[in-house]
Each structure stands twice: as structure tokens, then as C-alpha cells.
Amino acid sequence: MSKKIKETVRTLLVEGKIRGFLGLIERDGHVMPHLFGDPQELEHLSLGDHGRAGDARYPLNQILIQLMRAYPEETFAVLVRGCDERGLRELFKWQQLREEKVIPIGLGCPEELARACECEKPFPDNLLDGPKGEKVEGQKVARVNAMDIDARLRFWKAEFDRCIKCLGCRNICPMCFCKECTLEEANLIDSGEIPPANPTFHLVRAIHMVGRCIDCGLCEEACPADIPLRTLYKKVAEIVSEEFGYKTGYTVDEKSPFNIIEVK
Amino acid sequence: MEFKTVLTTCPYCGCGCGLLLEILDGRLIGTLPSKTSPVNQGRLCVKGWSVHEFVTSPNRLIRPLVRKADRLVESSWDEALDLSARRLKEIKERHGPDSIAVLTSAKCTNEENYLLQKLTRAAIGTNNIDHCARL
């Protein structure tokens, strides 16, 4: 499946249009992020599938932010799935990346992965390779919505109770770019407590996902306590969509409700 | 310009989680859990997530310090090792081998820990050897 991607990236590199391609490489049986500068390395390109479809995905946009902070005048290509493309759009709006310096290399997700993700749009508009899959109707949020409000609070508190405060959900998040993080603000969240303030800790993070979460699911995959974080942030997206009519990462010009300042 | 990730094993405890160190132009800028490690399968604890921070920490002990007149003074490895060997011998002769205990570390490899227990049992002559991962 990677033939078209390899050819496109090779041309960009050979013609000097990009300084490098941020993607995934397979080495010694492991998949890891890598900046491809030499076309010959593309032989070892990986698309993030190891045992299952998309089980070796990494927050490439997060690495891209670091690369572009160090080299603001350079142009990079980056491997994007549907969720990553939504992420790029928001990161452009939040001025963490410059659109004219990023060339997305679009990869559509197979049905198996789209189903596991309950993905609303499992392909990027800049689709270069892979399928243009169908929207998958979600069951996870519906199951939580079906509980009455008391049962729902009990459900989430029981889930959050397992938290070991590894901060993996924040650390792996391609949309978390703040220099100071509320989760480490001692006046709001007591330090040295496990589990961290329940449900405050996780709800603070959930609120900060408004207009940010692009539903990539890396947080839930990184959680050692199996907290269904993706369901929580999908619920946040549902509220933001219903109340503010905003869908994160679907438009290039519209701003998220947290990004609008009205001066009266 | 070079960005790469280097696969290695977390140095903190005996679990052996696989992690990726993110290197930009020879500088260590971050840590990611290895998704393909059969041990941790893309997850880490808070210590594993922050391993890149201690490598360049100004508080890191990188040279031996010898206490001289209540002050810790930077010294050579030869001086520090000679002093340690001499004092351990003196203590063993005066108070017996069981007056000495050795605490080793989960940050060492299995082989290094083996060597230290060998030194403790065979050279010093005590079974007083323990390890932080057993706490």
C-alpha cells in the first residue's frame, strides 16, 4: 500500500521541496517515528501497522511542532491519517504550525481500524493512498448516554479511580502544546495524590480538549489503567458540536469556541 | 538536521519497558513509549515518561565526590575507589563482614547486579545485599 507514498516522498526529497519527511520507520522488528532525509531510507517506511491495523501510530504532529520550532524556515512533509489532518488544521489555527511549511502525505485507514476507532472520517481530504472509508456510527458514547446522571457519575468515578497519574494521556497528545499545564498547577490539583482528584483531574483535561481533541485515540492507547478516555473526549466533542455547532478540525477558517474573544 | 528515535529499555525498575528517546541534532528532547514493545505495549508510568529529563539535569552526579573535613570534594575515580576499598577493608577487619550492607539498583543491568552480589558475598563475605526494586 505504501508504493504511492514512497514515490511521492522520494520526488519531494529529490526535488528539494522538503527538508525531510516525518513518518514511521521499521527497524529490528519495531516501528518508530523517523525524519526521512535520504530517499534510500524509504525502503524501511512503515505506515504504523504492526500486529493489527494502525496499532503502531505515534503523535507525529507533536514531533513536527518541535522540528518547526527548531527550523521555522524549513518545509516538512508529514504522514497524516484523517485524525492527523484534523490535528494539522487546528494546529495551524492555534499558530503552532505554519500551513505553508507543511506538506501532508495522506493515508486512509482500513475498515478494521475505522471500526475500532468509531471514526467519523477515517481518511484525510489530502488522500494519497489507502481507502476512503465510511463514517462509523459510535456505540461507546451512546452506551454512556443511556445511563441516568447518577449512574454516569458513578461509572466515570470508578474509571478515574484507577488513574496512576502517569500523565501519559497528556504527554502523548498531539494537541497538547501548552508550556504550562493546568494538570501540574498545585493550586488546582493536589500533587502527590494517587488517584489524582476524582473527577476533577480528568474533567479538567476533558474541558481543555474542547476545540483541540481530534479523536486520534492515542491517549486511550497510552493509558496503563485502561480508562476509556476516548469515550470521554468523544462526549466532549458531542457537546461542543451540539451547543456551539463546532466540529474540531473539519474546517480551515472557523475558530473553536475557546478561541473566540468577544469584546463588548 | 537529524531527527531520530532510539529504542531502549527504561532504566528505572526491573519491568523493562521499551521506550523511544527522541533525538534532534544530537540533543535528547523527549520520550515516547514503544508501541511495539511486548512488555509495555505503548504505555509507561510517570517515571518512564520523564527519563529524558535526568540525563541532562544539572543535579546529576557525574563525578565522584569524596568527603574531606565535612565537605564533599570532587575527586578522581582512582582516589574514590582506593578510599572505598581501604575503608571497607578496615571496617570488615574491625567489625566483621556483617557490619557492611550493600544496596544495589534497578537501574543497573542484571549482569551488573550479579557482579555486585558476587563482590558482596565472595569478597566482603556477607549476605547483606539488597535491591531497590524489592522495596
Short mmCIF file of C-alpha atoms in Angstrom, two decimals:
data_model
loop_
_atom_site.label_atom_id
_atom_site.label_comp_id
_atom_site.label_asym_id
_atom_site.label_seq_id
_atom_site.Cartn_x
_atom_site.Cartn_y
_atom_site.Cartn_z
CA MET A 1 0.00 0.00 0.00
CA SER A 2 2.93 2.35 0.59
CA LYS A 3 4.13 2.50 -3.05
CA LYS A 4 2.41 5.80 -3.91
CA ILE A 5 3.58 7.36 -0.66
CA LYS A 6 7.18 6.29 -1.23
CA GLU A 7 7.15 7.65 -4.78
CA THR A 8 5.64 10.99 -3.77
CA VAL A 9 8.04 11.48 -0.86
CA ARG A 10 11.02 10.41 -2.96
CA THR A 11 10.14 13.07 -5.56
CA LEU A 12 9.71 15.77 -2.89
CA LEU A 13 13.10 14.88 -1.39
CA VAL A 14 14.95 14.61 -4.71
CA GLU A 15 13.50 17.90 -5.98
CA GLY A 16 14.48 19.59 -2.73
CA LYS A 17 10.90 20.70 -1.97
CA ILE A 18 11.12 19.44 1.61
CA ARG A 19 13.86 19.24 4.18
CA GLY A 20 12.55 15.93 5.40
CA PHE A 21 9.56 13.61 5.66
CA LEU A 22 8.32 12.86 9.16
CA GLY A 23 6.94 9.34 9.14
CA LEU A 24 7.48 5.92 10.66
CA ILE A 25 10.36 3.54 10.10
CA GLU A 26 10.59 -0.18 10.80
CA ARG A 27 13.85 -1.29 12.36
CA ASP A 28 14.72 -4.58 14.03
CA GLY A 29 11.04 -5.51 14.14
CA HIS A 30 9.99 -2.26 15.82
CA VAL A 31 8.08 0.72 14.43
CA MET A 32 9.21 4.21 15.41
CA PRO A 33 8.96 7.83 14.29
CA HIS A 34 11.73 8.99 11.95
CA LEU A 35 12.64 12.02 9.85
CA PHE A 36 13.44 10.70 6.38
CA GLY A 37 16.08 12.85 4.70
CA ASP A 38 17.59 10.25 2.36
CA PRO A 39 15.25 8.63 -0.23
CA GLN A 40 17.03 5.30 0.27
CA GLU A 41 15.68 5.07 3.81
CA LEU A 42 12.14 4.88 2.39
CA GLU A 43 12.74 1.17 1.83
CA HIS A 44 12.09 0.79 5.57
CA LEU A 45 8.99 3.03 5.66
CA SER A 46 6.20 1.80 7.92
CA LEU A 47 2.59 3.00 7.91
CA GLY A 48 2.04 2.19 11.58
CA ASP A 49 0.66 -1.33 11.23
CA HIS A 50 2.46 -3.95 13.32
CA GLY A 51 0.24 -6.73 14.68
CA ARG A 52 -3.04 -5.01 13.78
CA ALA A 53 -4.04 -2.11 11.53
CA GLY A 54 -2.77 1.15 12.99
CA ASP A 55 -1.52 -0.32 16.27
CA ALA A 56 1.87 1.41 15.94
CA ARG A 57 0.73 5.00 15.41
CA TYR A 58 2.69 7.83 17.05
CA PRO A 59 1.98 11.56 17.62
CA LEU A 60 3.85 12.76 14.53
CA ASN A 61 2.29 16.25 14.66
CA GLN A 62 3.70 16.69 18.18
CA ILE A 63 7.19 15.91 16.84
CA LEU A 64 6.55 18.21 13.87
CA ILE A 65 5.90 21.11 16.27
CA GLN A 66 9.31 20.50 17.85
CA LEU A 67 11.03 20.29 14.44
CA MET A 68 9.41 23.50 13.25
CA ARG A 69 10.30 25.36 16.44
CA ALA A 70 13.94 24.45 15.77
CA TYR A 71 13.75 25.05 11.99
CA PRO A 72 10.96 27.59 11.35
CA GLU A 73 12.02 28.34 7.79
CA GLU A 74 12.13 24.74 6.58
CA THR A 75 9.33 22.80 4.88
CA PHE A 76 8.47 19.30 6.03
CA ALA A 77 6.18 16.57 4.74
CA VAL A 78 4.32 14.53 7.34
CA LEU A 79 2.33 11.29 7.25
CA VAL A 80 -1.32 12.03 8.13
CA ARG A 81 -4.42 9.96 8.63
CA GLY A 82 -7.86 11.59 8.84
CA CYS A 83 -7.38 12.45 12.52
CA ASP A 84 -3.88 13.85 11.96
CA GLU A 85 -5.17 16.09 9.18
CA ARG A 86 -7.83 17.45 11.56
CA GLY A 87 -4.99 18.00 14.01
CA LEU A 88 -2.92 19.92 11.47
CA ARG A 89 -5.86 22.26 10.79
CA GLU A 90 -6.28 23.08 14.47
CA LEU A 91 -2.53 23.48 15.00
CA PHE A 92 -2.47 25.97 12.11
CA LYS A 93 -5.32 27.91 13.77
CA TRP A 94 -3.55 27.83 17.16
CA GLN A 95 -0.42 29.02 15.35
CA GLN A 96 1.69 26.09 16.44
CA LEU A 97 2.49 25.18 12.82
CA ARG A 98 2.63 27.19 9.60
CA GLU A 99 0.43 25.81 6.86
CA GLU A 100 2.73 26.91 4.02
CA LYS A 101 5.59 24.92 5.57
CA VAL A 102 3.74 21.59 5.90
CA ILE A 103 3.00 19.09 3.11
CA PRO A 104 0.54 16.42 4.29
CA ILE A 105 1.04 12.91 2.93
CA GLY A 106 -2.45 11.46 3.33
CA LEU A 107 -3.22 7.88 4.29
CA GLY A 108 -6.74 6.44 4.53
CA CYS A 109 -7.47 3.95 7.31
CA PRO A 110 -8.71 0.40 6.68
CA GLU A 111 -12.21 -0.53 7.85
CA GLU A 112 -10.84 -2.59 10.76
CA LEU A 113 -9.14 0.49 12.22
CA ALA A 114 -12.02 2.86 11.44
CA ARG A 115 -14.39 0.50 13.31
CA ALA A 116 -12.10 0.17 16.31
CA CYS A 117 -11.84 3.98 16.43
CA GLU A 118 -15.56 4.56 15.74
CA CYS A 119 -14.13 7.18 13.41
CA GLU A 120 -16.32 9.84 11.89
CA LYS A 121 -14.00 10.41 8.93
CA PRO A 122 -11.29 7.73 8.57
CA PHE A 123 -9.44 9.44 5.71
CA PRO A 124 -7.80 12.82 5.11
CA ASP A 125 -9.05 15.17 2.36
CA ASN A 126 -5.46 15.10 1.05
CA LEU A 127 -5.83 11.38 0.37
CA LEU A 128 -2.80 9.91 -1.39
CA ASP A 129 -3.03 6.24 -0.51
CA GLY A 130 -5.31 3.84 1.31
CA PRO A 131 -9.11 3.59 1.34
CA LYS A 132 -11.65 6.42 1.52
CA GLY A 133 -13.62 4.73 4.26
CA GLU A 134 -17.17 5.26 5.51
CA LYS A 135 -18.18 7.04 8.70
CA VAL A 136 -18.62 4.58 11.58
CA GLU A 137 -21.59 5.13 13.91
CA GLY A 138 -20.38 5.26 17.51
CA GLN A 139 -21.69 2.97 20.23
CA LYS A 140 -19.44 3.96 23.13
CA VAL A 141 -20.86 7.42 23.84
CA ALA A 142 -24.39 6.10 23.25
CA ARG A 143 -23.86 3.50 25.98
CA VAL A 144 -22.80 6.18 28.47
CA ASN A 145 -25.64 8.49 27.39
CA ALA A 146 -28.10 5.68 28.12
CA MET A 147 -27.19 5.77 31.84
CA ASP A 148 -29.06 8.14 34.16
CA ILE A 149 -26.99 11.01 35.52
CA ASP A 150 -26.17 9.35 38.89
CA ALA A 151 -25.11 6.09 37.26
CA ARG A 152 -23.00 8.05 34.79
CA LEU A 153 -21.12 9.85 37.56
CA ARG A 154 -20.59 6.54 39.39
CA PHE A 155 -19.31 4.98 36.15
CA TRP A 156 -16.77 7.74 35.48
CA LYS A 157 -15.61 7.99 39.10
CA ALA A 158 -14.96 4.24 39.15
CA GLU A 159 -12.97 4.52 35.92
CA PHE A 160 -10.95 7.54 37.12
CA ASP A 161 -10.22 5.78 40.41
CA ARG A 162 -7.69 3.56 38.63
CA CYS A 163 -5.65 6.54 37.41
CA ILE A 164 -1.93 6.33 38.37
CA LYS A 165 -1.31 9.91 37.17
CA CYS A 166 1.35 8.89 34.67
CA LEU A 167 0.25 11.90 32.57
CA GLY A 168 0.59 9.67 29.51
CA CYS A 169 -2.75 10.95 28.13
CA ARG A 170 -1.35 14.47 28.10
CA ASN A 171 2.20 13.53 27.10
CA ILE A 172 1.21 11.58 24.02
CA CYS A 173 -1.47 14.07 22.93
CA PRO A 174 -0.53 15.71 19.61
CA MET A 175 -2.80 18.64 20.53
CA CYS A 176 -1.27 19.37 23.97
CA PHE A 177 1.30 22.07 23.30
CA CYS A 178 0.99 24.42 26.32
CA LYS A 179 4.21 25.32 28.09
CA GLU A 180 2.41 25.36 31.44
CA CYS A 181 -0.14 22.67 32.16
CA THR A 182 -3.14 23.03 34.47
CA LEU A 183 -2.72 19.39 35.47
CA GLU A 184 0.53 20.40 37.20
CA GLU A 185 -0.93 23.52 38.82
CA ALA A 186 -0.70 22.76 42.55
CA ASN A 187 -3.44 25.28 43.40
CA LEU A 188 -5.93 23.32 41.32
CA ILE A 189 -4.71 19.72 41.52
CA ASP A 190 -3.03 18.46 44.69
CA SER A 191 0.32 16.90 43.94
CA GLY A 192 1.44 13.58 45.43
CA GLU A 193 -2.03 12.00 45.44
CA ILE A 194 -2.96 8.80 43.64
CA PRO A 195 -5.52 8.68 42.18
CA PRO A 196 -5.47 12.40 41.45
CA ALA A 197 -8.52 14.45 42.49
CA ASN A 198 -11.51 12.48 41.24
CA PRO A 199 -13.23 13.53 39.00
CA THR A 200 -11.56 16.99 38.85
CA PHE A 201 -8.28 15.88 37.26
CA HIS A 202 -9.83 14.10 34.30
CA LEU A 203 -12.62 16.62 33.83
CA VAL A 204 -10.10 19.48 33.76
CA ARG A 205 -8.29 17.71 30.97
CA ALA A 206 -11.59 16.93 29.22
CA ILE A 207 -12.55 20.62 29.22
CA HIS A 208 -9.14 21.52 27.82
CA MET A 209 -9.87 19.15 24.93
CA VAL A 210 -12.63 21.49 23.67
CA GLY A 211 -11.66 22.53 20.16
CA ARG A 212 -8.47 20.51 20.46
CA CYS A 213 -9.27 16.78 20.55
CA ILE A 214 -9.23 15.40 17.01
CA ASP A 215 -10.17 11.86 18.15
CA CYS A 216 -6.92 10.08 17.30
CA GLY A 217 -7.25 7.82 20.33
CA LEU A 218 -3.55 7.84 21.25
CA CYS A 219 -4.44 8.84 24.86
CA GLU A 220 -6.56 5.77 25.43
CA GLU A 221 -3.89 3.53 23.87
CA ALA A 222 -1.28 5.06 26.21
CA CYS A 223 -3.36 4.65 29.39
CA PRO A 224 -1.90 1.94 31.65
CA ALA A 225 -5.18 1.89 33.62
CA ASP A 226 -7.47 1.31 30.61
CA ILE A 227 -9.58 4.39 31.33
CA PRO A 228 -11.93 4.91 28.36
CA LEU A 229 -10.56 8.41 27.70
CA ARG A 230 -11.59 8.37 24.09
CA THR A 231 -15.24 7.93 25.07
CA LEU A 232 -14.89 10.90 27.44
CA TYR A 233 -13.42 13.18 24.79
CA LYS A 234 -15.90 11.95 22.16
CA LYS A 235 -18.60 13.07 24.59
CA VAL A 236 -16.88 16.47 24.87
CA ALA A 237 -16.89 16.68 21.05
CA GLU A 238 -20.59 15.80 21.03
CA ILE A 239 -21.40 18.62 23.47
CA VAL A 240 -19.24 21.15 21.57
CA SER A 241 -20.90 20.14 18.31
CA GLU A 242 -24.45 20.34 19.72
CA GLU A 243 -24.04 23.51 21.81
CA PHE A 244 -21.63 25.54 19.68
CA GLY A 245 -22.01 23.94 16.25
CA TYR A 246 -18.23 23.42 16.15
CA LYS A 247 -16.53 20.29 14.87
CA THR A 248 -12.83 20.19 15.70
CA GLY A 249 -10.54 20.02 12.70
CA TYR A 250 -13.19 19.88 10.00
CA THR A 251 -12.82 23.46 8.76
CA VAL A 252 -9.80 25.60 7.98
CA ASP A 253 -11.16 29.07 8.82
CA GLU A 254 -13.68 28.60 11.66
CA LYS A 255 -12.38 29.01 15.21
CA SER A 256 -13.20 26.81 18.19
CA PRO A 257 -15.46 28.20 20.98
CA PHE A 258 -12.39 28.53 23.24
CA ASN A 259 -10.60 30.56 20.62
CA ILE A 260 -13.15 33.34 20.18
CA ILE A 261 -12.77 36.54 22.16
CA GLU A 262 -15.75 38.86 22.03
CA VAL A 263 -15.11 42.44 23.02
CA LYS A 264 -18.28 44.19 24.15
CA MET B 1 19.47 18.38 10.61
CA GLU B 2 18.79 14.98 12.08
CA PHE B 3 15.77 13.72 13.98
CA LYS B 4 15.56 10.12 15.02
CA THR B 5 14.14 7.95 17.75
CA VAL B 6 16.30 5.42 19.57
CA LEU B 7 14.74 2.31 21.05
CA THR B 8 15.99 1.45 24.51
CA THR B 9 14.89 -0.02 27.84
CA CYS B 10 13.62 2.12 30.71
CA PRO B 11 16.35 2.37 33.38
CA TYR B 12 14.02 2.88 36.35
CA CYS B 13 12.77 -0.52 37.51
CA GLY B 14 13.01 -4.19 36.68
CA CYS B 15 9.92 -4.27 34.36
CA GLY B 16 11.99 -3.43 31.31
CA CYS B 17 9.53 -1.19 29.44
CA GLY B 18 10.54 -0.32 25.89
CA LEU B 19 10.83 3.38 25.20
CA LEU B 20 11.92 5.64 22.39
CA LEU B 21 14.26 8.53 23.04
CA GLU B 22 13.62 11.43 20.67
CA ILE B 23 16.87 12.94 19.41
CA LEU B 24 17.05 16.23 17.48
CA ASP B 25 20.54 17.15 16.26
CA GLY B 26 22.15 15.03 18.97
CA ARG B 27 20.02 16.56 21.75
CA LEU B 28 17.63 14.45 23.80
CA ILE B 29 14.26 16.22 23.55
CA GLY B 30 11.65 13.70 24.64
CA THR B 31 10.48 10.18 25.44
CA LEU B 32 7.73 8.10 23.86
CA PRO B 33 6.54 4.65 24.91
CA SER B 34 7.36 1.95 22.35
CA LYS B 35 4.12 0.74 20.77
CA THR B 36 5.81 -2.43 19.58
CA SER B 37 7.44 -3.43 22.87
CA PRO B 38 5.81 -6.65 24.09
CA VAL B 39 6.43 -5.53 27.69
CA ASN B 40 4.58 -2.23 27.92
CA GLN B 41 2.71 -2.13 24.59
CA GLY B 42 2.75 1.64 24.21
CA ARG B 43 2.34 2.55 27.87
CA LEU B 44 4.66 3.98 30.52
CA CYS B 45 4.48 5.17 34.13
CA VAL B 46 5.27 8.75 35.11
CA LYS B 47 8.94 7.93 35.68
CA GLY B 48 9.36 6.28 32.31
CA TRP B 49 7.70 9.23 30.60
CA SER B 50 10.30 11.59 32.02
CA VAL B 51 13.56 9.65 31.62
CA HIS B 52 14.92 12.23 29.17
CA GLU B 53 14.86 14.85 31.92
CA PHE B 54 17.50 13.37 34.22
CA VAL B 55 20.11 12.79 31.53
CA THR B 56 20.90 16.48 31.19
CA SER B 57 19.85 17.51 34.73
CA PRO B 58 22.35 19.85 36.42
CA ASN B 59 21.71 17.90 39.65
CA ARG B 60 23.01 14.68 38.15
CA LEU B 61 26.04 13.18 39.88
CA ILE B 62 28.59 12.70 37.12
CA ARG B 63 31.89 12.73 39.06
CA PRO B 64 32.87 11.01 42.33
CA LEU B 65 32.73 13.16 45.46
CA VAL B 66 34.91 12.42 48.50
CA ARG B 67 34.07 13.85 51.93
CA LYS B 68 37.01 15.87 53.23
CA ALA B 69 36.60 17.77 56.50
CA ASP B 70 32.78 17.71 56.24
CA ARG B 71 32.81 18.93 52.67
CA LEU B 72 32.16 16.91 49.52
CA VAL B 73 35.05 17.45 47.14
CA GLU B 74 35.19 16.39 43.51
CA SER B 75 37.83 13.72 43.04
CA SER B 76 39.19 11.24 40.53
CA TRP B 77 37.72 7.73 40.16
CA ASP B 78 41.07 6.26 41.29
CA GLU B 79 41.04 8.26 44.51
CA ALA B 80 37.38 7.46 45.24
CA LEU B 81 37.78 3.73 44.54
CA ASP B 82 41.03 3.46 46.56
CA LEU B 83 39.39 5.19 49.52
CA SER B 84 36.27 2.98 49.32
CA ALA B 85 38.34 -0.22 49.15
CA ARG B 86 40.59 0.83 52.02
CA ARG B 87 37.72 1.84 54.32
CA LEU B 88 35.65 -1.28 53.51
CA LYS B 89 38.66 -3.45 54.40
CA GLU B 90 39.23 -1.55 57.65
CA ILE B 91 35.55 -1.84 58.67
CA LYS B 92 35.46 -5.54 57.79
CA GLU B 93 38.62 -6.24 59.85
CA ARG B 94 37.48 -4.27 62.86
CA HIS B 95 33.73 -5.12 62.97
CA GLY B 96 33.32 -8.25 60.80
CA PRO B 97 31.80 -8.63 57.30
CA ASP B 98 28.18 -8.46 58.56
CA SER B 99 28.76 -4.86 59.61
CA ILE B 100 28.61 -4.00 55.91
CA ALA B 101 25.49 -3.93 53.73
CA VAL B 102 25.24 -3.27 50.01
CA LEU B 103 22.25 -1.72 48.25
CA THR B 104 22.23 -2.04 44.51
CA SER B 105 19.94 -0.62 41.88
CA ALA B 106 17.27 -1.50 39.36
CA LYS B 107 18.95 0.97 37.04
CA CYS B 108 21.85 -1.47 36.62
CA THR B 109 21.71 -4.41 34.26
CA ASN B 110 21.13 -7.92 35.53
CA GLU B 111 24.81 -8.66 34.92
CA GLU B 112 25.98 -5.64 36.94
CA ASN B 113 23.72 -6.68 39.80
CA TYR B 114 25.11 -10.20 39.61
CA LEU B 115 28.65 -8.84 39.86
CA LEU B 116 27.78 -6.70 42.88
CA GLN B 117 26.23 -9.62 44.79
CA LYS B 118 29.32 -11.67 43.91
CA LEU B 119 31.56 -8.92 45.31
CA THR B 120 29.37 -8.66 48.41
CA ARG B 121 29.25 -12.39 49.14
CA ALA B 122 32.65 -13.57 47.91
CA ALA B 123 34.92 -10.57 48.54
CA ILE B 124 33.28 -8.82 51.51
CA GLY B 125 31.78 -12.03 52.92
CA THR B 126 28.24 -11.04 53.87
CA ASN B 127 24.74 -11.86 52.65
CA ASN B 128 23.66 -8.27 53.33
CA ILE B 129 22.81 -7.40 49.74
CA ASP B 130 19.53 -5.91 48.58
CA HIS B 131 17.96 -4.03 45.74
CA CYS B 132 15.65 -1.03 45.39
CA ALA B 133 13.22 -2.88 43.12
CA ARG B 134 12.41 -5.26 46.02
CA LEU B 135 11.03 -2.48 48.22
#
